[in-house]
């Protein structure tokens, strides 16, 4: 089975936010919840880079480990999903998540966050695939239709890659080898405990 | 038509030359920012470098939620390890350890008896306001302890027994109960602080009480005031513990108001570790109050204790109460003697 992963090639991301917008539209994500966002590091400085970040669908996910009610599960495709019927909105997954992926409908004073919402890799949730109730709770289930997540599909510079981990890692590796530089497969060490060996020669002045 | 420069007046040419010099002088630093030999991309920020410099990677975002500007915080994995392994081990060892210790104490030493036997006289120890406050704290602490333990141990102990739906329903209830039971708890502790802080100031008597082993050694009853050295130590530890759980708890009740994600992780850890110690302390308190000392329970139940119990455990307090002519209930059946 494929192990689904995201890889954002920060050297290609132009911070157009199409991934963010298309995600909100595709999944009818409510106000205040951002399953995906683009963060710019060293904004305005030479060498600034933008990274599109969402749930990385970690292997051995920290959110699943700390959830007091055990509402997370990993699909056969390596996608980390959760059951909103079980979620109690305690906020622990947000403290454990290295990528700030879990989102809540409300700020959460006195534990009033509401049910957690996060990127599903466009793979819906535990309800019947493609059912209206699944769409209402978790958004689109593109994976069940044989499609990849909308964010990666719309990416105009192909910075955001989604798919089987070995395939996207190979694409990134080839790119870096061809162009001679790469700022790294962001989050891969933390999420999957692996790095994409890019094998570029060290640059002068580094 | 020919040589247009030659037609410009020499003084104007001088001014133009001066302007050009100034422009180039300011332009010089720009020229110094020559492109990187390998192009601008080689100077780009790299994830691994950023992670070595800081515990998180933060940037600029375009959405209102400023928490989302943190793109990566690997410390979440450390927090997860503590939640999953350390906290469960520490909690289990400390709480079960103390519980076992007192169970052993009960079956070996047994409860401390009233040595002179019960008298037929009672002495008032705690007013009803004090007892109501105490039991308000006791009830809210029980709710807080059980619902708090549920967060750390429920998934392992209770979830397999009741199933995911029932456990989720109970945990949601427990989460809100925990948030709201904190208020009567803290209010009660503040009231007891105001009522009892003065009587709990340590004195030289308490040092002697501790040196004598606090009466745990049989047949030795070091003098003590209304509260003995052990009770005073318990009082102040419980006060400190309350401050600890209350302050860290406020951070958790209002997430991200005053701190970032690492602050939330630390608040939760402080809250959980103090809570574990607090639960162990309360187990000791319940044992001594309800089981370990014969006659001790009545102090918080009816508010009146047996006079012999009071003489045994709080001799100085009894002397002072008598000296001040406080109301000591006469023996049953006694008729008051009219004072001439």
mmCIF file of C-alpha atoms in Angstrom, chain A residues 11 15 17 34 37-43 46-49 51 53 58-62 64-70 85-90 92 94-99 103 107-113 115 181-192 195 203-206, chain B residues 36-38 40-48 50-51 57-63 65 67-77 79-81 83-84 88 150-152 154-155 159 164-165 167-169 171-172 175-176 179-180 183 251-257 261 264-265 268:
data_model
loop_
_atom_site.group_PDB
_atom_site.id
_atom_site.type_symbol
_atom_site.label_atom_id
_atom_site.label_comp_id
_atom_site.label_asym_id
_atom_site.label_seq_id
_atom_site.Cartn_x
_atom_site.Cartn_y
_atom_site.Cartn_z
ATOM 1 C CA UNK A 11 12.224 26.724 -3.425
ATOM 2 C CA UNK A 15 3.061 32.046 -1.683
ATOM 3 C CA UNK A 17 -2.182 30.681 -1.340
ATOM 4 C CA UNK A 34 -7.514 26.667 8.224
ATOM 5 C CA UNK A 37 -1.724 27.701 5.498
ATOM 6 C CA UNK A 38 1.349 29.243 3.908
ATOM 7 C CA UNK A 39 4.063 30.609 6.190
ATOM 8 C CA UNK A 40 6.907 32.763 4.890
ATOM 9 C CA UNK A 41 10.246 32.462 6.678
ATOM 10 C CA UNK A 42 12.661 35.421 6.666
ATOM 11 C CA UNK A 43 10.042 37.489 4.881
ATOM 12 C CA UNK A 46 17.349 37.597 0.738
ATOM 13 C CA UNK A 47 16.754 33.868 0.733
ATOM 14 C CA UNK A 48 13.202 34.019 2.150
ATOM 15 C CA UNK A 49 11.172 30.882 1.626
ATOM 16 C CA UNK A 51 6.189 26.760 3.076
ATOM 17 C CA UNK A 53 1.856 23.455 5.763
ATOM 18 C CA UNK A 58 2.916 11.472 10.436
ATOM 19 C CA UNK A 59 3.995 7.909 10.813
ATOM 20 C CA UNK A 60 3.347 7.156 14.514
ATOM 21 C CA UNK A 61 1.368 10.393 14.853
ATOM 22 C CA UNK A 62 1.789 12.361 18.125
ATOM 23 C CA UNK A 64 -3.067 9.968 18.030
ATOM 24 C CA UNK A 65 -0.726 9.092 20.893
ATOM 25 C CA UNK A 66 -1.888 11.889 23.224
ATOM 26 C CA UNK A 67 -5.613 11.833 22.394
ATOM 27 C CA UNK A 68 -7.328 10.983 25.715
ATOM 28 C CA UNK A 69 -10.273 9.327 23.934
ATOM 29 C CA UNK A 70 -8.262 7.587 21.190
ATOM 30 C CA UNK A 85 -18.185 11.817 17.136
ATOM 31 C CA UNK A 86 -15.599 10.766 19.727
ATOM 32 C CA UNK A 87 -13.509 13.967 19.884
ATOM 33 C CA UNK A 88 -14.055 15.917 23.125
ATOM 34 C CA UNK A 89 -12.170 19.077 22.064
ATOM 35 C CA UNK A 90 -9.528 18.920 24.799
ATOM 36 C CA UNK A 92 -4.117 18.025 23.405
ATOM 37 C CA UNK A 94 -2.685 20.779 19.042
ATOM 38 C CA UNK A 95 -0.048 20.763 21.806
ATOM 39 C CA UNK A 96 1.468 17.541 20.471
ATOM 40 C CA UNK A 97 1.270 18.295 16.754
ATOM 41 C CA UNK A 98 4.651 19.507 15.440
ATOM 42 C CA UNK A 99 2.887 21.269 12.533
ATOM 43 C CA UNK A 103 -8.023 23.359 14.305
ATOM 44 C CA UNK A 107 -11.033 29.767 20.901
ATOM 45 C CA UNK A 108 -11.668 27.326 23.714
ATOM 46 C CA UNK A 109 -12.015 29.177 27.024
ATOM 47 C CA UNK A 110 -13.259 26.710 29.650
ATOM 48 C CA UNK A 111 -12.682 23.865 27.214
ATOM 49 C CA UNK A 112 -15.262 25.118 24.709
ATOM 50 C CA UNK A 113 -13.172 24.525 21.571
ATOM 51 C CA UNK A 115 -14.746 19.214 17.748
ATOM 52 C CA UNK A 181 19.927 23.532 -4.471
ATOM 53 C CA UNK A 182 17.129 22.700 -2.073
ATOM 54 C CA UNK A 183 16.032 24.025 1.304
ATOM 55 C CA UNK A 184 14.959 20.565 2.437
ATOM 56 C CA UNK A 185 11.869 18.402 2.563
ATOM 57 C CA UNK A 186 10.211 20.504 5.274
ATOM 58 C CA UNK A 187 8.898 18.495 8.189
ATOM 59 C CA UNK A 188 9.971 15.106 6.916
ATOM 60 C CA UNK A 189 12.461 14.442 9.690
ATOM 61 C CA UNK A 190 9.871 15.363 12.306
ATOM 62 C CA UNK A 191 6.893 13.673 10.657
ATOM 63 C CA UNK A 192 8.353 10.542 9.128
ATOM 64 C CA UNK A 195 15.175 12.922 5.262
ATOM 65 C CA UNK A 203 27.858 25.678 -2.078
ATOM 66 C CA UNK A 204 30.669 28.151 -1.867
ATOM 67 C CA UNK A 205 30.057 30.656 0.873
ATOM 68 C CA UNK A 206 27.687 28.390 2.795
ATOM 69 C CA UNK B 36 25.483 35.047 -4.469
ATOM 70 C CA UNK B 37 28.020 33.346 -6.750
ATOM 71 C CA UNK B 38 25.615 30.435 -7.158
ATOM 72 C CA UNK B 40 20.160 33.876 -4.864
ATOM 73 C CA UNK B 41 18.779 30.411 -4.165
ATOM 74 C CA UNK B 42 21.904 29.052 -2.538
ATOM 75 C CA UNK B 43 21.476 31.579 0.294
ATOM 76 C CA UNK B 44 17.975 30.337 1.070
ATOM 77 C CA UNK B 45 16.965 29.400 4.623
ATOM 78 C CA UNK B 46 17.195 25.681 5.280
ATOM 79 C CA UNK B 47 14.883 23.770 7.567
ATOM 80 C CA UNK B 48 17.597 21.882 9.424
ATOM 81 C CA UNK B 50 16.490 26.805 11.503
ATOM 82 C CA UNK B 51 15.687 23.866 13.765
ATOM 83 C CA UNK B 57 10.261 27.629 13.102
ATOM 84 C CA UNK B 58 8.139 30.724 12.865
ATOM 85 C CA UNK B 59 7.401 33.030 9.964
ATOM 86 C CA UNK B 60 4.804 35.405 8.640
ATOM 87 C CA UNK B 61 1.352 34.239 7.656
ATOM 88 C CA UNK B 62 -1.647 35.866 6.070
ATOM 89 C CA UNK B 63 -4.491 34.538 8.220
ATOM 90 C CA UNK B 65 -4.766 33.057 13.646
ATOM 91 C CA UNK B 67 -0.625 30.518 16.140
ATOM 92 C CA UNK B 68 -0.549 29.298 12.555
ATOM 93 C CA UNK B 69 2.641 31.312 11.903
ATOM 94 C CA UNK B 70 4.548 28.582 13.713
ATOM 95 C CA UNK B 71 5.259 26.247 10.851
ATOM 96 C CA UNK B 72 6.999 23.522 12.854
ATOM 97 C CA UNK B 73 7.549 22.723 16.557
ATOM 98 C CA UNK B 74 9.310 19.354 16.991
ATOM 99 C CA UNK B 75 8.933 19.750 20.800
ATOM 100 C CA UNK B 76 5.422 18.385 20.319
ATOM 101 C CA UNK B 77 7.041 14.977 20.013
ATOM 102 C CA UNK B 79 5.516 16.489 24.999
ATOM 103 C CA UNK B 80 3.861 13.435 23.488
ATOM 104 C CA UNK B 81 6.511 11.135 24.955
ATOM 105 C CA UNK B 83 2.204 12.290 28.109
ATOM 106 C CA UNK B 84 2.333 8.765 26.821
ATOM 107 C CA UNK B 88 1.582 7.619 33.332
ATOM 108 C CA UNK B 150 -9.409 10.227 33.403
ATOM 109 C CA UNK B 151 -7.433 12.354 30.919
ATOM 110 C CA UNK B 152 -4.177 10.521 31.683
ATOM 111 C CA UNK B 154 -8.915 6.738 31.205
ATOM 112 C CA UNK B 155 -7.827 5.657 27.738
ATOM 113 C CA UNK B 159 -11.958 2.909 27.587
ATOM 114 C CA UNK B 164 -15.422 4.313 22.749
ATOM 115 C CA UNK B 165 -18.899 5.929 22.647
ATOM 116 C CA UNK B 167 -16.024 6.744 27.223
ATOM 117 C CA UNK B 168 -16.156 9.753 24.895
ATOM 118 C CA UNK B 169 -19.480 10.854 26.398
ATOM 119 C CA UNK B 171 -14.852 12.266 29.042
ATOM 120 C CA UNK B 172 -16.673 15.244 27.533
ATOM 121 C CA UNK B 175 -13.746 17.851 30.828
ATOM 122 C CA UNK B 176 -16.446 20.411 31.641
ATOM 123 C CA UNK B 179 -13.183 23.207 34.290
ATOM 124 C CA UNK B 180 -16.041 24.255 36.570
ATOM 125 C CA UNK B 183 -13.925 27.379 41.073
ATOM 126 C CA UNK B 251 -3.322 29.089 31.546
ATOM 127 C CA UNK B 252 -5.128 25.946 30.383
ATOM 128 C CA UNK B 253 -8.610 27.447 30.788
ATOM 129 C CA UNK B 254 -7.646 30.374 28.574
ATOM 130 C CA UNK B 255 -5.409 28.704 25.991
ATOM 131 C CA UNK B 256 -2.848 30.870 24.161
ATOM 132 C CA UNK B 257 -3.913 34.120 25.844
ATOM 133 C CA UNK B 261 2.508 26.428 22.210
ATOM 134 C CA UNK B 264 0.835 25.553 26.880
ATOM 135 C CA UNK B 265 2.851 22.336 26.967
ATOM 136 C CA UNK B 268 -0.065 21.231 31.189
#
